[in-house]
Coordinates of C-alpha atoms in Angstrom, one line a residue:
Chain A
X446 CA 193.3 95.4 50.8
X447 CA 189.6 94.9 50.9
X448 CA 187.6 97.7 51.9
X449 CA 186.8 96.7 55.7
X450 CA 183.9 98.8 57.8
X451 CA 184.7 96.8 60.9
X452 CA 188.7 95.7 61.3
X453 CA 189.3 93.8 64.5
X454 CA 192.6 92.1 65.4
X455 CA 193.8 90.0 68.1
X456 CA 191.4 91.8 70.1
X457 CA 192.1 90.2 74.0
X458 CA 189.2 91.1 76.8
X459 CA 188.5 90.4 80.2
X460 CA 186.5 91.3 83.4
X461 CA 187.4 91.3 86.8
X462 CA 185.0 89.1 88.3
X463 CA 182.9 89.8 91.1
X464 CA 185.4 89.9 94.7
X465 CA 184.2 87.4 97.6
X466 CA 185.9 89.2 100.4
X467 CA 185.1 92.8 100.2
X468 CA 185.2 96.0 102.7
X469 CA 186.6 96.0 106.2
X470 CA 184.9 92.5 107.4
X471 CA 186.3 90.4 104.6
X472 CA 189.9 91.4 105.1
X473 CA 190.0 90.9 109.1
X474 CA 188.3 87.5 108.5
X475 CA 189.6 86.4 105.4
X476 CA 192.9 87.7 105.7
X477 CA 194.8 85.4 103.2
X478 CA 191.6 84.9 100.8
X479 CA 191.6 88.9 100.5
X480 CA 195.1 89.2 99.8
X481 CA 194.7 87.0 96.8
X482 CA 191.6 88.2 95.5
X483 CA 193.4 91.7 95.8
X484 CA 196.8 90.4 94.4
X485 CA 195.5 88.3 91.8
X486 CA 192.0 89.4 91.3
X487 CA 189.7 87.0 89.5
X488 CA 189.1 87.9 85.8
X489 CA 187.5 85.8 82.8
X490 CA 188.7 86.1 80.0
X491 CA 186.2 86.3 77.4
X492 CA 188.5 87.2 74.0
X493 CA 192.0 85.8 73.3
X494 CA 193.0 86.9 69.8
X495 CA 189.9 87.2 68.3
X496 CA 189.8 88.6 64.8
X497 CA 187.2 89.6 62.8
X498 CA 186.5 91.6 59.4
X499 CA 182.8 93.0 58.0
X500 CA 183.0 94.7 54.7
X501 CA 181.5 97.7 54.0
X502 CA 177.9 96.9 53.0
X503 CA 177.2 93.4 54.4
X504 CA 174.8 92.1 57.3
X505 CA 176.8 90.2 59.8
X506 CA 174.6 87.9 62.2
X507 CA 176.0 86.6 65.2
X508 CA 174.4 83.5 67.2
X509 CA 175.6 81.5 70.1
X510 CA 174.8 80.7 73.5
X511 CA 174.3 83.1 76.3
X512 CA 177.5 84.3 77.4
X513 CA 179.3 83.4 74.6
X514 CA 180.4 87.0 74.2
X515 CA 178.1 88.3 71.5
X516 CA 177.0 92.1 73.5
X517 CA 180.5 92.1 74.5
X518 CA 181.4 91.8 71.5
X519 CA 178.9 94.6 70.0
X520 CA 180.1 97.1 73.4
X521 CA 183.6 96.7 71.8
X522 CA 182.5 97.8 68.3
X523 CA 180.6 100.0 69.4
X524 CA 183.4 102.2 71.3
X525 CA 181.5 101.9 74.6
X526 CA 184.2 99.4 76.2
X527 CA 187.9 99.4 75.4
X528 CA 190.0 96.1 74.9
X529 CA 192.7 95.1 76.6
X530 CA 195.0 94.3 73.7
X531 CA 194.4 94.4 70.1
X532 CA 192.4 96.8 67.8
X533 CA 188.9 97.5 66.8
X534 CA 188.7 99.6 64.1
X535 CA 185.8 101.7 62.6
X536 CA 184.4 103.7 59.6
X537 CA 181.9 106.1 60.0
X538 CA 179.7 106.8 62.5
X539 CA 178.0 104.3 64.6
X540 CA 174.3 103.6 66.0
X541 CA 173.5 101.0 68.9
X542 CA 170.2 99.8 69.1
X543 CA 170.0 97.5 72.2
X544 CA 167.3 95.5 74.1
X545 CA 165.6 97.8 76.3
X546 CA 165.9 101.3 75.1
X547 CA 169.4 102.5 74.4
X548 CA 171.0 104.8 77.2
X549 CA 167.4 107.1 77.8
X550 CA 167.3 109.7 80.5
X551 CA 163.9 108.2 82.2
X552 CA 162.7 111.9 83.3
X553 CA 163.2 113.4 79.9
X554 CA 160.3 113.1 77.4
X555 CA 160.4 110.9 74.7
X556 CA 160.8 114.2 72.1
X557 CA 163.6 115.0 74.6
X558 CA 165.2 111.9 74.7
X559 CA 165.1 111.3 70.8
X560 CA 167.5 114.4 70.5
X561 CA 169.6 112.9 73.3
X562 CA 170.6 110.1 72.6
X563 CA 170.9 111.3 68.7
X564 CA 173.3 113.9 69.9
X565 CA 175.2 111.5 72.3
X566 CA 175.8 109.2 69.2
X567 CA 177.4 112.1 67.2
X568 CA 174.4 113.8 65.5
X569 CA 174.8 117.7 65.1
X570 CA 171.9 118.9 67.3
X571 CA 170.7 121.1 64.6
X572 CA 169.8 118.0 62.3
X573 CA 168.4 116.0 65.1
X574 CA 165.5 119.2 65.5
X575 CA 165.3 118.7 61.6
X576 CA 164.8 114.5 61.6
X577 CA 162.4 114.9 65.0
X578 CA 158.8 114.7 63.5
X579 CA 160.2 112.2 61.2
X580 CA 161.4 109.5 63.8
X581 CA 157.9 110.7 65.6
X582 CA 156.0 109.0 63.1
X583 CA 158.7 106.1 63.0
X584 CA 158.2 105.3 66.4
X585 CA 154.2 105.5 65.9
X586 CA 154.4 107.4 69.8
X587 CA 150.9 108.8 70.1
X588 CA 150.7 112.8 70.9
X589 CA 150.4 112.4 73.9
X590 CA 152.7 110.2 75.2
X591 CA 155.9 111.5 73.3
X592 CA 155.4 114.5 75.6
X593 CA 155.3 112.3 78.8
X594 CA 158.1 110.9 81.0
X595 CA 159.6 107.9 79.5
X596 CA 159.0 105.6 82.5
X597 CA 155.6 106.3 81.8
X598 CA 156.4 104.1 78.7
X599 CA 155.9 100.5 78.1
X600 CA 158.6 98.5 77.1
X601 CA 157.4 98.4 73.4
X602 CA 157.9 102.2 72.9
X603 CA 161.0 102.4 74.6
X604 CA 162.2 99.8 71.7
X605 CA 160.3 101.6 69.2
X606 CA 161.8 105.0 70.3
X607 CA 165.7 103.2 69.7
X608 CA 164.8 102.0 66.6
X609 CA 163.3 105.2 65.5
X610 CA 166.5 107.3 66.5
X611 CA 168.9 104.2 65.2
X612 CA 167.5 104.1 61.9
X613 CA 166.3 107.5 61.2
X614 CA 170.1 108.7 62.0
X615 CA 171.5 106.9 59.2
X616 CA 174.8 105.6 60.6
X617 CA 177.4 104.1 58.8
X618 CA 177.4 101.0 60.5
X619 CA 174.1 99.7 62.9
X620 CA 174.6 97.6 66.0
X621 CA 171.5 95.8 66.8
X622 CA 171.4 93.7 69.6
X623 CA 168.1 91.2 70.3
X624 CA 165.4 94.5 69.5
X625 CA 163.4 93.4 66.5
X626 CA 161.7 90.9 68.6
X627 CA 160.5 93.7 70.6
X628 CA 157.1 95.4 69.5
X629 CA 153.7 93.8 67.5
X630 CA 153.9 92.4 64.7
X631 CA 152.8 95.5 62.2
X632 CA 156.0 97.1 63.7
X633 CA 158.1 94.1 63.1
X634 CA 157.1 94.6 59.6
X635 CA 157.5 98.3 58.9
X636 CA 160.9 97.4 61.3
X637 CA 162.0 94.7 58.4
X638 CA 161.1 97.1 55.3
X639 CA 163.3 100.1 56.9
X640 CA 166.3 97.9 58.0
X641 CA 165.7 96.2 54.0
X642 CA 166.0 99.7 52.4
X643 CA 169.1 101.0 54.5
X644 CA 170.9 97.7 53.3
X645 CA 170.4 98.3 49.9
X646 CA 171.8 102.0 50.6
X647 CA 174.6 100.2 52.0
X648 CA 174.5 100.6 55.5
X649 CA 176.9 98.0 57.5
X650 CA 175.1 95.9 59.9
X651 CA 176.4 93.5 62.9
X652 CA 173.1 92.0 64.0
X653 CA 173.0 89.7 67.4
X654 CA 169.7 87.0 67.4
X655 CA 168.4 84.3 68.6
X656 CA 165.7 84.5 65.8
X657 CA 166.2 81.9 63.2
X658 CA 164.3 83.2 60.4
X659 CA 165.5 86.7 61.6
X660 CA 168.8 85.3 60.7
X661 CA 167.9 83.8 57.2
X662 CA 166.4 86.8 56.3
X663 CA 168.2 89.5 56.8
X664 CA 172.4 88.6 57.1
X665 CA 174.1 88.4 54.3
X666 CA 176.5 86.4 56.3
X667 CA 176.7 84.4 59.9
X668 CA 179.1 83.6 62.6
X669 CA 178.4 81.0 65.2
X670 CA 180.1 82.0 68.8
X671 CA 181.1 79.7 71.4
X672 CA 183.5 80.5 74.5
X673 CA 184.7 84.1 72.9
X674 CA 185.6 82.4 69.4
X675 CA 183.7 82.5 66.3
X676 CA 183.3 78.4 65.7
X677 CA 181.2 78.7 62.2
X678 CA 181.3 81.3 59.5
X679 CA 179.7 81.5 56.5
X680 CA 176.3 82.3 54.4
X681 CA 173.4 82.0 56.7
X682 CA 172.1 78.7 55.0
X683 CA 175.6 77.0 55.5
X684 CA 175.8 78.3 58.8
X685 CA 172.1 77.3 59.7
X686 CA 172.9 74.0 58.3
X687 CA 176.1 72.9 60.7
X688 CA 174.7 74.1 63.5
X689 CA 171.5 71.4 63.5
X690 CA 174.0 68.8 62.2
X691 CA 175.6 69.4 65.4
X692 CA 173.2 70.3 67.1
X693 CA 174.6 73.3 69.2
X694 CA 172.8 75.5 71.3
X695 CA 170.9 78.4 69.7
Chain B
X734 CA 187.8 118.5 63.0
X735 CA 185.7 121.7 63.2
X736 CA 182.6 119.6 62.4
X737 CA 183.6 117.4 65.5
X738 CA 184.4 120.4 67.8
X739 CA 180.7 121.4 66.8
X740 CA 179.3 118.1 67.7
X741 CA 180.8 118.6 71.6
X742 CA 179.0 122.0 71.6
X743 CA 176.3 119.9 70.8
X744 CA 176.6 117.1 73.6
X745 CA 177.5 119.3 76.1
X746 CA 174.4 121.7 75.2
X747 CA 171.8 118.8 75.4
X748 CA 173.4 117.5 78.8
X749 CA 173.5 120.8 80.3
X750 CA 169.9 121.2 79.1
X751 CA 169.0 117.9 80.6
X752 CA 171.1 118.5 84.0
X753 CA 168.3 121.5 84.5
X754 CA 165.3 119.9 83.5
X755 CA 166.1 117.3 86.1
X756 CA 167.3 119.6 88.7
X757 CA 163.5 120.9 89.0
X758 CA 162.0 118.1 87.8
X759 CA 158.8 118.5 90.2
X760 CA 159.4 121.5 92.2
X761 CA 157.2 124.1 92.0
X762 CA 160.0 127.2 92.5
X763 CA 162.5 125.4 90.0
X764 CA 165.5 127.7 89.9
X765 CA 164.4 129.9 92.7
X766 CA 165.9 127.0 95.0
X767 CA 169.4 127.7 93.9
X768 CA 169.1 131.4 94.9
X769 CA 167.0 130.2 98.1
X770 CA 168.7 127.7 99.8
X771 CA 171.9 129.7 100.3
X772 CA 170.2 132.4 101.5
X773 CA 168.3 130.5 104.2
X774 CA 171.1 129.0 105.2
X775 CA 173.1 132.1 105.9
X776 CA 170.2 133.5 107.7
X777 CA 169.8 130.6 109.9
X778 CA 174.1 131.4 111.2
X779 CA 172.9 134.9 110.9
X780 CA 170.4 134.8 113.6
X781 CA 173.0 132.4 115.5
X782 CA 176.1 134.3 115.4
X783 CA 174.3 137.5 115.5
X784 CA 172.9 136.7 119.0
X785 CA 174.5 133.8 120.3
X786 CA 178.4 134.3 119.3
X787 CA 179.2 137.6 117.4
X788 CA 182.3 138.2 115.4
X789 CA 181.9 141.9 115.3
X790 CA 181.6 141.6 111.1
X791 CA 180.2 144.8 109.6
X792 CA 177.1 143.9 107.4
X793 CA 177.4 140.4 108.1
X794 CA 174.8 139.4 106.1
X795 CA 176.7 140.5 102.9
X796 CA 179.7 139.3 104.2
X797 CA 178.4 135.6 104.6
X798 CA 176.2 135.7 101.7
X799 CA 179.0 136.7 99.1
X800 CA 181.1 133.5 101.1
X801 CA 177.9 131.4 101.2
X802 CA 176.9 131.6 97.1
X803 CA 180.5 130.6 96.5
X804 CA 180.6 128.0 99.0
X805 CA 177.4 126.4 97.7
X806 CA 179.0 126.3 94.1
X807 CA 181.3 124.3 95.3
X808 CA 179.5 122.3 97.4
X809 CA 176.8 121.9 94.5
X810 CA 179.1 120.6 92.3
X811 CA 181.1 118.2 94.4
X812 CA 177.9 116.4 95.6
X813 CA 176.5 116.6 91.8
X814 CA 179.7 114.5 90.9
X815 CA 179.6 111.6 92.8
X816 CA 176.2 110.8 90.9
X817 CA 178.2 111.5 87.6
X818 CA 178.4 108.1 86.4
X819 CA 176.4 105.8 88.2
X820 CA 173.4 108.1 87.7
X821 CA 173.8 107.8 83.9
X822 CA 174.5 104.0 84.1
X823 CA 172.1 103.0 80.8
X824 CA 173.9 105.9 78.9
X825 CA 177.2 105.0 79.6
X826 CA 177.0 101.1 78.9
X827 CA 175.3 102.2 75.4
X828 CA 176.5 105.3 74.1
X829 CA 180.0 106.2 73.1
X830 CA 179.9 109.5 73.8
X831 CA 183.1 111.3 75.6
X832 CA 182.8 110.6 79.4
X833 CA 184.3 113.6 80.5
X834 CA 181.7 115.7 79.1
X835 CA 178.9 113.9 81.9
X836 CA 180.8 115.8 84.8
X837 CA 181.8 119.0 82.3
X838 CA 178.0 119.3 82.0
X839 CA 177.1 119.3 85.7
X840 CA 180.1 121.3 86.7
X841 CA 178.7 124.0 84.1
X842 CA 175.1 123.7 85.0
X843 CA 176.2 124.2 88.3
X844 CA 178.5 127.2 87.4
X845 CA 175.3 129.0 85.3
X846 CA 173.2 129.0 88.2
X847 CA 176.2 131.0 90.2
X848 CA 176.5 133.1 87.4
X849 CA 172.8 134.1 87.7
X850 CA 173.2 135.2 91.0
X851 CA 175.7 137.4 90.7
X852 CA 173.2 140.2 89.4
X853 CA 171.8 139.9 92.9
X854 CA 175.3 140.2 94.8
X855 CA 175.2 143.5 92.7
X856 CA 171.7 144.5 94.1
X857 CA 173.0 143.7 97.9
X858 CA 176.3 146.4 97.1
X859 CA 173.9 149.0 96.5
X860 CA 171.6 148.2 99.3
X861 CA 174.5 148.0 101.6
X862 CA 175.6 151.2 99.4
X863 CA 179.3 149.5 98.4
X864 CA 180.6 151.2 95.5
X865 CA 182.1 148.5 93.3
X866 CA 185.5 149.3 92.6
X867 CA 187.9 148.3 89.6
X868 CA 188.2 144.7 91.6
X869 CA 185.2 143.9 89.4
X870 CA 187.6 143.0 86.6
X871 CA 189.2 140.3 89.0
X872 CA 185.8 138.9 88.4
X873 CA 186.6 136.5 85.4
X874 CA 190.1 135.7 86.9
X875 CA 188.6 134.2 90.3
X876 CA 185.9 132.4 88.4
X877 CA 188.4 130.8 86.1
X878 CA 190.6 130.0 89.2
X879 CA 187.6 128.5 91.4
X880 CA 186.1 127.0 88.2
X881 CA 189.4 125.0 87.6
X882 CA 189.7 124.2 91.3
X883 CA 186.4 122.6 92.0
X884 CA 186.5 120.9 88.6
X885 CA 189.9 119.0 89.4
X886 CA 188.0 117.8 92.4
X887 CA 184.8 116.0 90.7
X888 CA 186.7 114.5 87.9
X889 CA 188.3 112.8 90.8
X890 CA 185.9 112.4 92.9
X891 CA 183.2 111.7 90.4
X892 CA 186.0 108.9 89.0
X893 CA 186.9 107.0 92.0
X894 CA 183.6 106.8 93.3
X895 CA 182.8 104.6 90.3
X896 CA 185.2 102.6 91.8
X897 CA 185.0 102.9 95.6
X898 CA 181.4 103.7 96.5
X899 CA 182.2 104.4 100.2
X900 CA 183.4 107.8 99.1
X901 CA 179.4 108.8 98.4
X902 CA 179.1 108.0 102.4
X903 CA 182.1 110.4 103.4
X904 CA 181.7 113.0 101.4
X905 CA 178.8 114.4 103.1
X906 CA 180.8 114.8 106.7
X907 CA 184.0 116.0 104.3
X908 CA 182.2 118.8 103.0
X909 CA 180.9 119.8 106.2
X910 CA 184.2 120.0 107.9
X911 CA 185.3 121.9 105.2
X912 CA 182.6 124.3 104.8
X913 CA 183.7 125.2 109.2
X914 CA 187.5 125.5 107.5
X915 CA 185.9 128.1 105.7
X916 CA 185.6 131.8 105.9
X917 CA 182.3 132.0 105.4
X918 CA 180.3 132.6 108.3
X919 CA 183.6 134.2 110.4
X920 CA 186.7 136.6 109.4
X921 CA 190.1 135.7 109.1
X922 CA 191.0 138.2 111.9
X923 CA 188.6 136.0 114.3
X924 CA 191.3 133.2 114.1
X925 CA 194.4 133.2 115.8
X926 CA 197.6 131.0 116.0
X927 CA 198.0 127.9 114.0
X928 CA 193.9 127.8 113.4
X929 CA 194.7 131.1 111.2
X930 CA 197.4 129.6 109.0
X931 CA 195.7 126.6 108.8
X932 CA 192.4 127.7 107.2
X933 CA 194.4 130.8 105.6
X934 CA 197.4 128.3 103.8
X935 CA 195.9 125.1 103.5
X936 CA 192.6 125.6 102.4
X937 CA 192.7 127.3 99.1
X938 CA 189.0 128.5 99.3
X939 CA 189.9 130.6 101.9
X940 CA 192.0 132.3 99.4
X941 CA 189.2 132.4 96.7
X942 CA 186.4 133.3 99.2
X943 CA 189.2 136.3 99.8
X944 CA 189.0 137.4 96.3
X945 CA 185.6 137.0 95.8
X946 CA 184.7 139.7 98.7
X947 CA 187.7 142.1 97.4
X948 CA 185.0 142.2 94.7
X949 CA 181.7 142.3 96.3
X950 CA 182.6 143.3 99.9
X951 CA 185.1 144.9 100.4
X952 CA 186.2 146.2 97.2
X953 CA 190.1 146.2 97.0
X954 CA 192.2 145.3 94.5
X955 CA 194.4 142.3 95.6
X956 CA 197.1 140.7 92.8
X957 CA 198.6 138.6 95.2
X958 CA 195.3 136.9 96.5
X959 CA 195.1 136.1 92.1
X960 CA 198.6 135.1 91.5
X961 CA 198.6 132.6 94.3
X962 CA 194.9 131.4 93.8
X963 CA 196.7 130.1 90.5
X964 CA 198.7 127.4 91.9
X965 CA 195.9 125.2 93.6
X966 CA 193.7 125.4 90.6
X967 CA 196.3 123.8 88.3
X968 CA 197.1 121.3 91.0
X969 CA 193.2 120.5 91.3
X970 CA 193.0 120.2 88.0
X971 CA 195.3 118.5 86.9
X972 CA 195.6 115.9 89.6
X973 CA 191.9 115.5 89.2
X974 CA 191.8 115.2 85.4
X975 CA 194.7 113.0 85.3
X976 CA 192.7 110.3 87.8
X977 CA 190.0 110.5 85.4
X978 CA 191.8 110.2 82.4
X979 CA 193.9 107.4 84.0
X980 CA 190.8 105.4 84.5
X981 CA 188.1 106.6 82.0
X982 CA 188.0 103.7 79.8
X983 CA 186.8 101.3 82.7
X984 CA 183.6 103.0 84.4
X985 CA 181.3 101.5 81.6
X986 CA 182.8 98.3 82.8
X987 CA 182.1 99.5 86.4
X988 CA 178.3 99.8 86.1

């Protein structure tokens, strides 16, 4: 048995779609429509059976189309959202760093907010006070603003805040969903050297891009989505390589 | 295990903490409000049922304002929960966190701000000159009771509202009809008839409002009042915590 930090099997997931006859109005005019969106209520099914192992250590990347299921996907690791059938099994503790500032109280500071949402994702408080100054200076948030309101903030620093808090926390295993293509370019780079250094500590990593060379670079391994199944895996090259043959979307 | 138990502490600390700077985010008088608004209300009935419609209730002002700080509790913290989950939409969809701590933490910052007004109940006695009597020790036992009662409530309310947003609409006219069902500006002994059993058996506030003014009003010592304020608390609760536990795993879904 091969030592496994993320174990899913014949994981099944799917939404109720959106109703088209809702409230009072819907069911006196729609009468029979209602009673089957009610009875039988739309739902897409966005996993059947999907299985998928990451060993402890390694960079998984995931590409595929919009909607192909890859922040589902990450939601389901991640604990936020539940399955329907099947299990998703975890090691460790576990950091999400998503597009557009991970769950932040908009009201709160940033200083605030940066022992939040550590706390939230299972930090004892008392180490957050102690890692504060130090995700500070990660985030490169000037004096003045870490003290303001965070929808004073510009989309930048709300990335640059998750990242801080993400990385700085040192989880077991690091969700990252389409966030390194946020902020300038010198963050990009101090962004690649921290996520290089926590790799060779061993941290596990499920990375979602639509960044090529962001790809190449960082996984140590790649899976291809398409329609809620994983249609390539490999090494990045090999990966990279089918998918121009056959030209999928990106 | 112990480590984990610390890491709630934690959670709920930091929301709690959170829940207040928000409360009086921009207000000048921050906490003062909480003591405030309850007492401006009961001297708005006070002037109306003091000259308009009397009850012929001995220091009325006491009376109402012991029902009135209980009453806004509870008000307080149902209204609070209906903006439970959708007001912490982006935390919810990306944080794995325990949802049932996100109503805990309201219904506690709720419950601090009675607690801090209790000292000033204690400063009405003695203008009123009430000598507290051994009641007082009832104290944590109705707390506990009404605690339970109105949490049972938001989980459930705070849990279907994810799912049927009409209830945010309703609620407002529910609360209102209840807070007339409710001892709090008249006596028991003004109702007669069915009107009496009716707010007396079927509204269990009546019966914590009851114990609550053995304590600060009226000090008595009342065990039956406490032994039957038991059985709607555990009911509340867990009716209400069984909805939300029922359906916890879909609000992210929801938002």
């Amino acid at each position: 048995m091969q030592d496994y930090a993320i174990d899913i099997q014949h994981l099944d997931k799917s939404f109720t779609l959106f109703r088209h006859t809702t409230g009072i109005k819907g069911m006196v005019l729609h009468l029979p429509k209602y009673i089957k969106d009610r009875t039988s209520p739309r739902t897409k099914q966005v996993f059947k059976d999907f299985s998928l192992q990451v060993p402890a250590g390694e960079t998984l990347g995931i590409a595929g189309a919009n909607g192909c299921g890859k922040t589902t996907l990450l939601s389901l690791i991640g604990k936020v959202i539940k399955p329907d059938r099947g299990t998703v099994k975890t090691r460790g503790r576990i950091s999400m760093m998503l597009a557009l500032g991970a769950g932040f109280a908009n009201e709160l500071s940033g200083r605030e907010n940066i022992i939040l949402n550590g706390v939230l994702q299972g930090m004892p408080r008392r180490k957050m006070n102690e890692l504060l100054e130090e995700i500070i200076d990660v985030t490169e948030i000037s004096g003045e603003f870490i003290d303001a309101p965070i929808y004073t903030y510009s989309s930048g620093m709300r990335a640059r805040l998750g990242f801080g808090v993400a990385i700085m926390t040192d989880p077991d295993i690091l969700l990252v969903d389409e966030v390194l293509s946020v902020g300038d370019s010198a963050f990009q780079q101090k962004c690649t050297e921290m996520i290089r250094a926590k790799q060779k500590k061993g941290m596990t990593i499920v990375l979602v891009s639509h960044n090529r060379s962001q790809l190449r670079d960082f996984c140590t391994s790649l899976i291809y989505m398409q329609g809620g199944q994983v249609l390539l895996s490999g090494s990045p090259e090999s990966v990279m390589a089918e998918i121009n043959n056959r030209k999928l979307v990106f | 295990m112990l480590q984990k138990t610390a890491i709630v502490f934690d959670q709920i600390y930091v929301l709690v903490l959170r829940d207040f700077k928000l409360k009086y985010n921009s207000t000048a008088l921050g906490f003062l409000w909480s003591f405030l608004v309850p007492v401006l209300q009961s001297l708005v009935y006070y002037a109306v049922f003091n000259s308009v419609a009397r009850f012929g209730i001995r220091n009325y002002l006491l009376y109402m304002l012991s029902g009135m700080f209980l009453w806004y509790f509870f008000s307080g913290a149902v209204t609070m929960s209906l903006h439970c989950f959708p007001g912490n939409a982006t935390l919810l969809k990306k944080t794995a966190f325990d949802r049932s701590l996100l109503v805990f933490s309201r219904l506690l910052t709720e419950l601090i701000h009675f607690l801090l007004i209790i000292p000033v109940m204690f400063l009405l006695m003695l203008v009123y000159k009430i000598v507290p009597g051994w009641s007082v020790l009832t104290m944590p036992i109705i707390l506990l009771e009404f605690f339970f009662f109105t949490a049972g409530i938001c989980y459930a309310l705070a849990t279907l509202n994810v799912f049927f947003r009409d209830l945010e609409r309703i609620i407002g006219v529910l609360l209102q009809a209840w807070f007339f069902m409710s001892p709090i500006f008249y006596h028991l002994d003004n109702l007669h008839g069915k009107l009496r059993v009716l707010v007396m058996w079927c509204n269990p506030i009546s019966c914590y409002m009851e114990g609550w003014r053995n304590i600060f009003y009226d000090p008595v010592w009342n065990w039956k009042l406490l032994a039957i304020g038991v059985v709607p608390a555990l009911l509340s609760w867990l009716i209400g915590y069984g909805i939300f536990r029922l359906k916890c795993d879909k609000i992210a879904e929801q938002m």
